[in-house]
mmCIF file of C-alpha atoms and ligand atoms in Angstrom:
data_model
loop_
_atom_site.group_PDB
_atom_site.id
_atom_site.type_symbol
_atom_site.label_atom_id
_atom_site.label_comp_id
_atom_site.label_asym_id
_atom_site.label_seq_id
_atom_site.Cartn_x
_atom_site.Cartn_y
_atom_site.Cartn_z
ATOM 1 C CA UNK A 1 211.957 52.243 119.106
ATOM 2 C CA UNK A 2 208.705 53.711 119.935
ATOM 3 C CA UNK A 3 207.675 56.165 122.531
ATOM 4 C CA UNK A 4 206.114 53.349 124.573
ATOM 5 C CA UNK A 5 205.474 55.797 127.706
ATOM 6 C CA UNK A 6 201.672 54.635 129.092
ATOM 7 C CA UNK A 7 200.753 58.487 130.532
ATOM 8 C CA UNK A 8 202.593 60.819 127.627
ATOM 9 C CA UNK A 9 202.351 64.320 127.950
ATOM 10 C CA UNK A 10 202.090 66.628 125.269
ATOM 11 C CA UNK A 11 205.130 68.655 124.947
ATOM 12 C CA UNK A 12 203.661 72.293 126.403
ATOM 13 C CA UNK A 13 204.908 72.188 129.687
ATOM 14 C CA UNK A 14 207.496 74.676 131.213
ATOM 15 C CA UNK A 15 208.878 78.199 129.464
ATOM 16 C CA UNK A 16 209.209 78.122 125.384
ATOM 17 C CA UNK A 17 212.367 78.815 124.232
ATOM 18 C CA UNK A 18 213.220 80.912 121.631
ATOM 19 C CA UNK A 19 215.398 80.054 118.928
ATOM 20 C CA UNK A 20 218.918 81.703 119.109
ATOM 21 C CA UNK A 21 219.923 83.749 116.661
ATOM 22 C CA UNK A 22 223.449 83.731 117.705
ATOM 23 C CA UNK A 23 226.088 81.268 118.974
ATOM 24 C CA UNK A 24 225.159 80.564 122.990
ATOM 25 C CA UNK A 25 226.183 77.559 125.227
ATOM 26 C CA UNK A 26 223.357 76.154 126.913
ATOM 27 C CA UNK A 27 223.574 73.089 128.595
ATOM 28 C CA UNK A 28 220.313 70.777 128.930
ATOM 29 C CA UNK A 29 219.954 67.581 130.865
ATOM 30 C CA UNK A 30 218.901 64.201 129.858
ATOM 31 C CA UNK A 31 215.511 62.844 132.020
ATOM 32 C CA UNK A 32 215.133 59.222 132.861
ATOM 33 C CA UNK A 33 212.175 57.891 130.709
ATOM 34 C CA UNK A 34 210.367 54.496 132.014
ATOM 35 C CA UNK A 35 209.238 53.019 129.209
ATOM 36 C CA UNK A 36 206.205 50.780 129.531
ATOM 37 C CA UNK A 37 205.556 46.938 128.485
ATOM 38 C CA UNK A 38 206.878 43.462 130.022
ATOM 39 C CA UNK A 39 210.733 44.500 129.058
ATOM 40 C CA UNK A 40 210.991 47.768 131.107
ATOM 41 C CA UNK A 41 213.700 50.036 130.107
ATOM 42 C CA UNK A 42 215.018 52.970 131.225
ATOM 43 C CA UNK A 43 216.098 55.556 127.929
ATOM 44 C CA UNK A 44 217.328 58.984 128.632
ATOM 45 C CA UNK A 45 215.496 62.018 126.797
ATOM 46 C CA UNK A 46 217.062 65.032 125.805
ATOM 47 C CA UNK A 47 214.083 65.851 122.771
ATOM 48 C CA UNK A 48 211.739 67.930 123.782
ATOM 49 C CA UNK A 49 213.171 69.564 126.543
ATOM 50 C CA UNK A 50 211.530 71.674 128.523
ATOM 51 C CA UNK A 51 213.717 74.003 127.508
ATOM 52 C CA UNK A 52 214.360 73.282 123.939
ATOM 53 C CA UNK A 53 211.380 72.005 121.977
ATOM 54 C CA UNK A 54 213.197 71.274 118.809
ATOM 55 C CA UNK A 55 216.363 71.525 116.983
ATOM 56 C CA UNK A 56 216.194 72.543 113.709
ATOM 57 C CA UNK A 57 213.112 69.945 112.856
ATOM 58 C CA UNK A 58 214.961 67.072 115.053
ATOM 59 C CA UNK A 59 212.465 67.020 118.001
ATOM 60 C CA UNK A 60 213.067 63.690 119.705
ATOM 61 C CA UNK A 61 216.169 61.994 121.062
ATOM 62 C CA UNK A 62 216.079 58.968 123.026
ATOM 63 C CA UNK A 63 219.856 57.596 124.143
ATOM 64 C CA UNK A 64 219.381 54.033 125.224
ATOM 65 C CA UNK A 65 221.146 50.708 126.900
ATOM 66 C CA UNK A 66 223.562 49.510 126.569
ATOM 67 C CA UNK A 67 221.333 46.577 127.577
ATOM 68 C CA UNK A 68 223.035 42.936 128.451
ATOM 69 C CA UNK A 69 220.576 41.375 125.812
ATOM 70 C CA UNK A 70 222.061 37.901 126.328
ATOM 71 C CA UNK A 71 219.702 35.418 126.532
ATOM 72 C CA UNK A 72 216.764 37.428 126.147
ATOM 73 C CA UNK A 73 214.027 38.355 123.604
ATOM 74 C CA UNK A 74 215.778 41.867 123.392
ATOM 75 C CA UNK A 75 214.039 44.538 122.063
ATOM 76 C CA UNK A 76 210.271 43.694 121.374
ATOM 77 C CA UNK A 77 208.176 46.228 120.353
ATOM 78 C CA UNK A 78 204.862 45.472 118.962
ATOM 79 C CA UNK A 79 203.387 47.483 115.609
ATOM 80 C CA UNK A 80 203.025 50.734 116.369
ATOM 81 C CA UNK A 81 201.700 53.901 114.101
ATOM 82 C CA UNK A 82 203.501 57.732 113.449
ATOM 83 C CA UNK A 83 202.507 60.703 111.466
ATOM 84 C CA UNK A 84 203.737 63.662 110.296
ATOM 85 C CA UNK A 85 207.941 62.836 111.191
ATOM 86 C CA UNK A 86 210.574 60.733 110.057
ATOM 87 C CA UNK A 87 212.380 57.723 112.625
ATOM 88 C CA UNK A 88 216.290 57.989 112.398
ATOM 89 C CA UNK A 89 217.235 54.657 113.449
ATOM 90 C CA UNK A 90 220.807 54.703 114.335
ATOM 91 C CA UNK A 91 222.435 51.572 116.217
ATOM 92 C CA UNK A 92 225.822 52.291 118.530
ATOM 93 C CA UNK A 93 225.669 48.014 119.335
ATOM 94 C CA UNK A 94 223.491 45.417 118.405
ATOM 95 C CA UNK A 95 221.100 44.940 116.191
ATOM 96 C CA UNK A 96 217.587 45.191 115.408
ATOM 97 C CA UNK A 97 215.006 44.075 112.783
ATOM 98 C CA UNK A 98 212.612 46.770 111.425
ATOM 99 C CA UNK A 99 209.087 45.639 109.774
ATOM 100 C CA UNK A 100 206.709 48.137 108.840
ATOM 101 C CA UNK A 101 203.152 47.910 106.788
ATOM 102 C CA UNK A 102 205.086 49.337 103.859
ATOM 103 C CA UNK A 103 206.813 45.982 103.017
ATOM 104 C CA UNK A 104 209.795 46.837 104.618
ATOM 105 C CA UNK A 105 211.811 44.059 106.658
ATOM 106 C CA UNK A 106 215.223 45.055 107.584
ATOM 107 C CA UNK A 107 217.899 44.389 109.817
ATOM 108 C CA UNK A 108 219.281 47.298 111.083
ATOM 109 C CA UNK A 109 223.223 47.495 112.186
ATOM 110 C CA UNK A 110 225.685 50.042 113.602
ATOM 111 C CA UNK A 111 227.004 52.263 111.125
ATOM 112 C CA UNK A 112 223.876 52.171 108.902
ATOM 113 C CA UNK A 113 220.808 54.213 108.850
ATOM 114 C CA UNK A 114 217.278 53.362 108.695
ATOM 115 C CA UNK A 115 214.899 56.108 107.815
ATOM 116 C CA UNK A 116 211.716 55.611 108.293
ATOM 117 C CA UNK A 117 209.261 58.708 106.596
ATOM 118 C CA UNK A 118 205.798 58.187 108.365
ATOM 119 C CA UNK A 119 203.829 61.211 106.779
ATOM 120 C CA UNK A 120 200.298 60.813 106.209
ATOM 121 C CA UNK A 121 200.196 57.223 108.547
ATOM 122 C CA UNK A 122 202.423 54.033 109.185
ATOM 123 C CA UNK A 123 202.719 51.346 111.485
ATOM 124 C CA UNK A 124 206.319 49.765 112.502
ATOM 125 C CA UNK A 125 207.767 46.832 114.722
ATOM 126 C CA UNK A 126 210.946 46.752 116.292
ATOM 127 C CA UNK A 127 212.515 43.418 117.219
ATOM 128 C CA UNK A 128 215.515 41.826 118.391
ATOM 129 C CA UNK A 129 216.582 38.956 115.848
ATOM 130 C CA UNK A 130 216.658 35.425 117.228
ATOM 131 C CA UNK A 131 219.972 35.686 116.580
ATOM 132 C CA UNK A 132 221.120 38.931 118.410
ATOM 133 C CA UNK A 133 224.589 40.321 119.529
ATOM 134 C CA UNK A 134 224.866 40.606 123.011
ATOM 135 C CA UNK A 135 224.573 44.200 123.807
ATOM 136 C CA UNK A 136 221.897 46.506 122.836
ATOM 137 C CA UNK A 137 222.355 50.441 122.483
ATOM 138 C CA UNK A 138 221.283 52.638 120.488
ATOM 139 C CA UNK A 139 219.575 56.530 119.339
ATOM 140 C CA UNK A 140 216.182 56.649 118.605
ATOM 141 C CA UNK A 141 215.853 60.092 116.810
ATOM 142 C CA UNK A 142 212.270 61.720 114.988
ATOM 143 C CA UNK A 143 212.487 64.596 113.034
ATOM 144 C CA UNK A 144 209.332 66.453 112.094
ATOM 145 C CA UNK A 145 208.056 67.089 108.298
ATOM 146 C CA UNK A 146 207.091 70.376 107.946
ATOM 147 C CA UNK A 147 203.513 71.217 107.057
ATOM 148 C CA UNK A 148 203.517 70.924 103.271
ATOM 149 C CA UNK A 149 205.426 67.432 103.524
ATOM 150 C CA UNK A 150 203.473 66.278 106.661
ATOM 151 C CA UNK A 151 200.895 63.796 104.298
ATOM 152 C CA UNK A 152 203.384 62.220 102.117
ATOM 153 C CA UNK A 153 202.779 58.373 101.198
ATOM 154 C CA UNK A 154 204.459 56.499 103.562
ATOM 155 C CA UNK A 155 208.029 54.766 102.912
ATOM 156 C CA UNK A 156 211.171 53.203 104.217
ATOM 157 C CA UNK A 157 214.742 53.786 103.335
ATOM 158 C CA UNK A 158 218.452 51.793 104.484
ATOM 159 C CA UNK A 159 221.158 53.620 103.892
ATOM 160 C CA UNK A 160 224.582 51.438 104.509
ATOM 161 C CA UNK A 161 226.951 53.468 102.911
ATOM 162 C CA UNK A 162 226.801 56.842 104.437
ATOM 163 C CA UNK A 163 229.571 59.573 103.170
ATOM 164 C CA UNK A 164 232.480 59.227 106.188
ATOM 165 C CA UNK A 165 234.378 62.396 107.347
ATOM 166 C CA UNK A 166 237.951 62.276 108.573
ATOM 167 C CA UNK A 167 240.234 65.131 109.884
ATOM 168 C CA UNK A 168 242.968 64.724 112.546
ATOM 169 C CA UNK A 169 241.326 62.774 115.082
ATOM 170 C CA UNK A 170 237.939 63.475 113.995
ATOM 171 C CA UNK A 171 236.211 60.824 112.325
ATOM 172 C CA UNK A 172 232.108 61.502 111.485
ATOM 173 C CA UNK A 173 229.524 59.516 109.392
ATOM 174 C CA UNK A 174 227.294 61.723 108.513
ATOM 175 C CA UNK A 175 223.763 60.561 108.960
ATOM 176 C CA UNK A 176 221.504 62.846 107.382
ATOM 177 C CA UNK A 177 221.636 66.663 105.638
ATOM 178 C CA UNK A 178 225.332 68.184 104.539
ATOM 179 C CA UNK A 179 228.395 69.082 106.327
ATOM 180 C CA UNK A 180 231.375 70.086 105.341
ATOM 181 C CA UNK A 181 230.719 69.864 101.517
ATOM 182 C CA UNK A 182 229.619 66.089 101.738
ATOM 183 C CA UNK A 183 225.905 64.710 101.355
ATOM 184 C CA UNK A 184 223.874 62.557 102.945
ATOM 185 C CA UNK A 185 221.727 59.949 100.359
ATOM 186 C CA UNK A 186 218.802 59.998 102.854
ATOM 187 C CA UNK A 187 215.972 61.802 102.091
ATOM 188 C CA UNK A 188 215.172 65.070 104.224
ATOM 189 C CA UNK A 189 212.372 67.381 103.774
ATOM 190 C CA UNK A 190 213.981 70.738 105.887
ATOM 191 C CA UNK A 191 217.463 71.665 106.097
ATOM 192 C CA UNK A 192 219.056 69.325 108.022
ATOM 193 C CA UNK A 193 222.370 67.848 109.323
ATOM 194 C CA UNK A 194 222.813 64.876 111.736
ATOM 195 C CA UNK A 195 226.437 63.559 112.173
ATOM 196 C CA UNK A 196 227.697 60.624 114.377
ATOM 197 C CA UNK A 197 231.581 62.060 115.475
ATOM 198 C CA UNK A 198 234.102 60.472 117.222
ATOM 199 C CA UNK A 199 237.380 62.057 118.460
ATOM 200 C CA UNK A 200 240.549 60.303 118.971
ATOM 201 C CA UNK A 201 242.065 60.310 122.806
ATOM 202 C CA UNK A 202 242.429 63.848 123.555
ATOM 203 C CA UNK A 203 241.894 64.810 120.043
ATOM 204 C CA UNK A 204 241.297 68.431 119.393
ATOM 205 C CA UNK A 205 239.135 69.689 115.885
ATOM 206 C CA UNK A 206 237.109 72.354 114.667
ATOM 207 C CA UNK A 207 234.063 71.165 112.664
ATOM 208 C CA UNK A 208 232.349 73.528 110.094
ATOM 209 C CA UNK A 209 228.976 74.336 110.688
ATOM 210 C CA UNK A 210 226.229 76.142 108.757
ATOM 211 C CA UNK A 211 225.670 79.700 110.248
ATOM 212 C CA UNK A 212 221.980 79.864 109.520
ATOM 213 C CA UNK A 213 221.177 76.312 111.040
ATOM 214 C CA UNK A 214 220.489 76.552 114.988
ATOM 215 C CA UNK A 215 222.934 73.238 116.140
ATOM 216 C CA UNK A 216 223.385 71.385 119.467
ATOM 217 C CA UNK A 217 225.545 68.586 120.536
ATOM 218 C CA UNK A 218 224.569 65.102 122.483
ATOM 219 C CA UNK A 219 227.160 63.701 124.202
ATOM 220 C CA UNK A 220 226.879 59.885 123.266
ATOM 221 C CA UNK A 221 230.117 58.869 125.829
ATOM 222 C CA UNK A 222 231.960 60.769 128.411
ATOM 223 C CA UNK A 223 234.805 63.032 127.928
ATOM 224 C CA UNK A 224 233.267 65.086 125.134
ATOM 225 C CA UNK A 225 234.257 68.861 125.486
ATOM 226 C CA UNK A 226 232.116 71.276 123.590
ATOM 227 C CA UNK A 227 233.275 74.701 123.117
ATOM 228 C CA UNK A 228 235.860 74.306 125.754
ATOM 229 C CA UNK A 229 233.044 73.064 128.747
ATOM 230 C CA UNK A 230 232.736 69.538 129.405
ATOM 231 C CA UNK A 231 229.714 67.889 128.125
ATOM 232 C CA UNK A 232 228.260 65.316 130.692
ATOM 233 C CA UNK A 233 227.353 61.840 128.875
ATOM 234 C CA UNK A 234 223.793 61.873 128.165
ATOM 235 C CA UNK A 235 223.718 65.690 128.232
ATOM 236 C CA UNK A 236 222.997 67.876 125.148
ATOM 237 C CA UNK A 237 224.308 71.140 124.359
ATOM 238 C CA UNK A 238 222.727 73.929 122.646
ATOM 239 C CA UNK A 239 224.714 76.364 120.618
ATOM 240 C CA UNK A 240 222.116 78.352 119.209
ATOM 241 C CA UNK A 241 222.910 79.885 115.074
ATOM 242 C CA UNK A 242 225.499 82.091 113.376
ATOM 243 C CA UNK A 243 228.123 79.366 114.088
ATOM 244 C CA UNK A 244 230.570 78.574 111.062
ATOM 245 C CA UNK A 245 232.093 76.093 113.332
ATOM 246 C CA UNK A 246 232.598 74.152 116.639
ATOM 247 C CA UNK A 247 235.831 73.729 118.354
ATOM 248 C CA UNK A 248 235.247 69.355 119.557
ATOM 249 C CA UNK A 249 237.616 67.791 122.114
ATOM 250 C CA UNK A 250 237.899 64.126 123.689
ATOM 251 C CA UNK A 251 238.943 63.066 126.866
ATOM 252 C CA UNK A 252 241.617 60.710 127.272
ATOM 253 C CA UNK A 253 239.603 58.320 126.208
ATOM 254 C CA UNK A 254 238.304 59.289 123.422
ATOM 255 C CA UNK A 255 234.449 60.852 123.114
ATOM 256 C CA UNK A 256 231.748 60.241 120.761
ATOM 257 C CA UNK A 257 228.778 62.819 120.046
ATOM 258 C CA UNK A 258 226.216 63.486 117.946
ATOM 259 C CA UNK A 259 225.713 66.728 116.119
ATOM 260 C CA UNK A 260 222.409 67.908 115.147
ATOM 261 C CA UNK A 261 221.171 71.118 113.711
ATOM 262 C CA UNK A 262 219.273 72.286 110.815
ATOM 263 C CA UNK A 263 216.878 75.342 109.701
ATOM 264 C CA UNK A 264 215.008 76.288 112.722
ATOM 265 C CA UNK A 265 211.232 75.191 112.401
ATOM 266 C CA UNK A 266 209.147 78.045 113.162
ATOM 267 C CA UNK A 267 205.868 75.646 112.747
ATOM 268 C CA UNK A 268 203.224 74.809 115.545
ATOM 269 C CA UNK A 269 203.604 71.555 116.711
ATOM 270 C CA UNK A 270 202.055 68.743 118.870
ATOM 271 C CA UNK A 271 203.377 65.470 119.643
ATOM 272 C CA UNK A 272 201.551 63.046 122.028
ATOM 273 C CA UNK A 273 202.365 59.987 122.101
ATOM 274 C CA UNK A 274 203.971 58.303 118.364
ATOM 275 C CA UNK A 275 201.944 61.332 116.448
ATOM 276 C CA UNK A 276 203.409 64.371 115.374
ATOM 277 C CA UNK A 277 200.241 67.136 114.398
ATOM 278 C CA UNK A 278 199.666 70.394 114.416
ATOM 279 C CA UNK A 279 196.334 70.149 117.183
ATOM 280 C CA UNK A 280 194.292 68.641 119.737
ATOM 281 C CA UNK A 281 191.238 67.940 117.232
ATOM 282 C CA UNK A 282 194.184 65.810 114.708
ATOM 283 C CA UNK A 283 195.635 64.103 117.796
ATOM 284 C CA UNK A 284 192.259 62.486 118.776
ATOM 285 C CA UNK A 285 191.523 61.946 114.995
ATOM 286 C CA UNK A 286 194.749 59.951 115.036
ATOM 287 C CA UNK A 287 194.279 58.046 118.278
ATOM 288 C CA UNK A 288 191.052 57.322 116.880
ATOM 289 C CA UNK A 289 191.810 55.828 113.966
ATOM 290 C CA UNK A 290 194.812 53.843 115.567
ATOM 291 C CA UNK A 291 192.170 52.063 117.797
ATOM 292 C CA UNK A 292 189.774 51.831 115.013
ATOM 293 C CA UNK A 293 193.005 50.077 113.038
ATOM 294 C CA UNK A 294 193.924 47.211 115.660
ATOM 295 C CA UNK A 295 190.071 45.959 115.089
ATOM 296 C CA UNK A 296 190.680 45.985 111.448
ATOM 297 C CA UNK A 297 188.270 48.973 111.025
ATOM 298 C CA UNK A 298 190.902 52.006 109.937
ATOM 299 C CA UNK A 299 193.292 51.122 106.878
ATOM 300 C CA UNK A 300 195.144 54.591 107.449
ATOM 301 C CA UNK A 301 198.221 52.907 109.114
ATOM 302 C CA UNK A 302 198.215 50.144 107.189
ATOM 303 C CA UNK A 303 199.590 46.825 109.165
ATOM 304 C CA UNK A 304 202.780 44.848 109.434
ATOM 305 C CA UNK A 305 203.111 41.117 107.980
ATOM 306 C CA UNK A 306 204.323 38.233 109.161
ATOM 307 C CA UNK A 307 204.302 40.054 112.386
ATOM 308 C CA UNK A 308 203.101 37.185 115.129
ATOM 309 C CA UNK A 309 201.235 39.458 118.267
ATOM 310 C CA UNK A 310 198.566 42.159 118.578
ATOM 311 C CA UNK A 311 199.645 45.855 118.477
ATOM 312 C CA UNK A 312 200.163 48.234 121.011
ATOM 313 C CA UNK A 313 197.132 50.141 122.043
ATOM 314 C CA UNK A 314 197.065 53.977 122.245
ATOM 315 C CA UNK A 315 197.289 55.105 125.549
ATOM 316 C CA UNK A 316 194.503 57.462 127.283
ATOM 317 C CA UNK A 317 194.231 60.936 126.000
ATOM 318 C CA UNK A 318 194.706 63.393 128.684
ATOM 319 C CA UNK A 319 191.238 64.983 130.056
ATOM 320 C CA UNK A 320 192.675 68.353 129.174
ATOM 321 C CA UNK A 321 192.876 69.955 125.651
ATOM 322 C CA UNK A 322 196.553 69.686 124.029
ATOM 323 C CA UNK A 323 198.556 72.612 122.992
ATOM 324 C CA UNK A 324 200.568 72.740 120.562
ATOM 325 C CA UNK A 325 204.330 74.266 121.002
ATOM 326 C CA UNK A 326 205.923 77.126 118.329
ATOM 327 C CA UNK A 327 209.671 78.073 118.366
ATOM 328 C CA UNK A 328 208.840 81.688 118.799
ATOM 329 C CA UNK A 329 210.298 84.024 116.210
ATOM 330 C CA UNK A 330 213.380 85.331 116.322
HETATM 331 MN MN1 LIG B 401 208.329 53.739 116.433
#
């Protein structure tokens, strides 16, 4: 998915918050994001918070559907272009094809993840198959490349076999990074852990965490208890660093959550829009060359093939200068 918000705002508003340097508990609510275009859809946003710019380098977390897809084109979202981050791509139903104007074609399914490293410049499209499942739901995470990384050559990666975790009634895939002595194939350019976890009805676990990664937990269902408070579904919880584990419970029914964490990225950043940069001057240089791209005047993004429809257009730059956000130091 795509940010596909018509007015985006950079990501300065409200207080900055600092990065923990030891284990807190701070509970952050999800906001209702309209997205644009002829399919509305309603995803909920936890990153950036107003309250939590980033975690670790993860800095954008869309939860959305499940969507009755039945029917319908689905998903259709036209080539789009990134910098400077990295799409996580990770499918609770459904399924959705991936194209992008480094070759790539791919169908993307539950269980597997498609990692998409934008660096210097690419352009993406997101598509239901003709063929789709029924129900549509999904995470659409980014996670930004720090500053020497930020201009690598574009590329794509599918990873179906992803190392699976199992203790009690905890069962985890995990996505990206390390945890609990397993690895991740997919490629990550800070240190990093992403983990999709479910827990059994009214299973109990610890998980092991590393104590110099800040962490925080989205609650992907209901019933997920997080350091013995209840999570609300759709909610995230931040539990700062210095954490060698987290006690995990499920409801009745069962819960399923996401755990994300990683080295804190004490970097200036500035997302607007599908960029990730570092100021307002590389923002408009990007915008600029987007729009210069759809007339075929800008090869920087590259394009998509055998893609039939025109590509989104950049939205309107704000009239005011954008700032970019810093963790500040601990
Ligand atoms: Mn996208």
């Amino acid at each position: 998915m795509s940010n596909l918000e018509r007015h985006p705002h950079e990501t300065t508003a409200g207080g900055l918050a600092t990065v923990s340097p030891e284990p807190v508990r701070r509970l952050l609510e999800a906001r209702e994001v309209p997205l644009g275009g002829t399919r509305a859809m309603v995803v909920r946003r936890t990153l950036p918070h107003r309250d939590l710019p980033t975690v670790g380098a993860w800095c954008f977390a869309d939860d959305y559907g499940p969507s009755d897809v039945r029917g319908s084109a689905g998903m259709q979202v036209p080539p789009h272009p990134h910098t400077g981050l990295q799409t996580v791509t990770w499918l609770l139903e459904g399924e959705v094809r991936h194209q992008d104007s480094v070759g790539s074609d791919q169908r993307v399914r539950p269980g597997q993840l498609s990692l998409m490293t934008a660096g210097r410049g690419i352009t993406h499209a997101e598509t239901s198959p003709a063929d789709h499942p029924p129900t549509l739901r999904g995470l659409q995470l980014w996670v930004a490349l720090p500053d020497r990384d930020r201009h690598v050559a574009p590329h794509f990666e599918h990873h179906a076999e992803l190392p699976l975790l199992s203790d009690g009634g905890l069962a985890a895939t995990l996505i990206v990074g390390e945890l609990a002595g397993q690895r991740s194939p997919a490629t990550a350019y800070t240190p990093l852990v992403g983990a999709d976890v479910s827990l059994a009805a009214d299973a109990v676990a610890r998980l092991p965490l590393e104590p110099a990664f800040e962490h925080a937990v989205l609650a992907v269902s209901e019933g997920v208890v997080v350091d013995g408070e209840h999570v609300a579904k759709a909610a995230m919880v931040y539990l700062g660093c210095g954490r060698r584990d987290v006690a995990l419970a499920g409801g009745p029914a069962g819960a399923r959550l996401l755990l994300l964490g990683g080295a804190p990225l004490e970097e200036e950043l500035l997302m607007w829009w599908n960029f990730v940069g570092r100021d307002h001057d590389e923002i408009v240089a990007f915008r600029t060359e987007w729009e210069a791209a759809r007339t075929g005047a800008s090869t920087r993004f590259g394009s998509v093939p055998r893609y039939d429809g025109a590509p989104l257009a950049a939205p309107e730059l704000p009239t005011v200068r954008l700032k970019p956000r810093r963790r500040p130091p601990r």
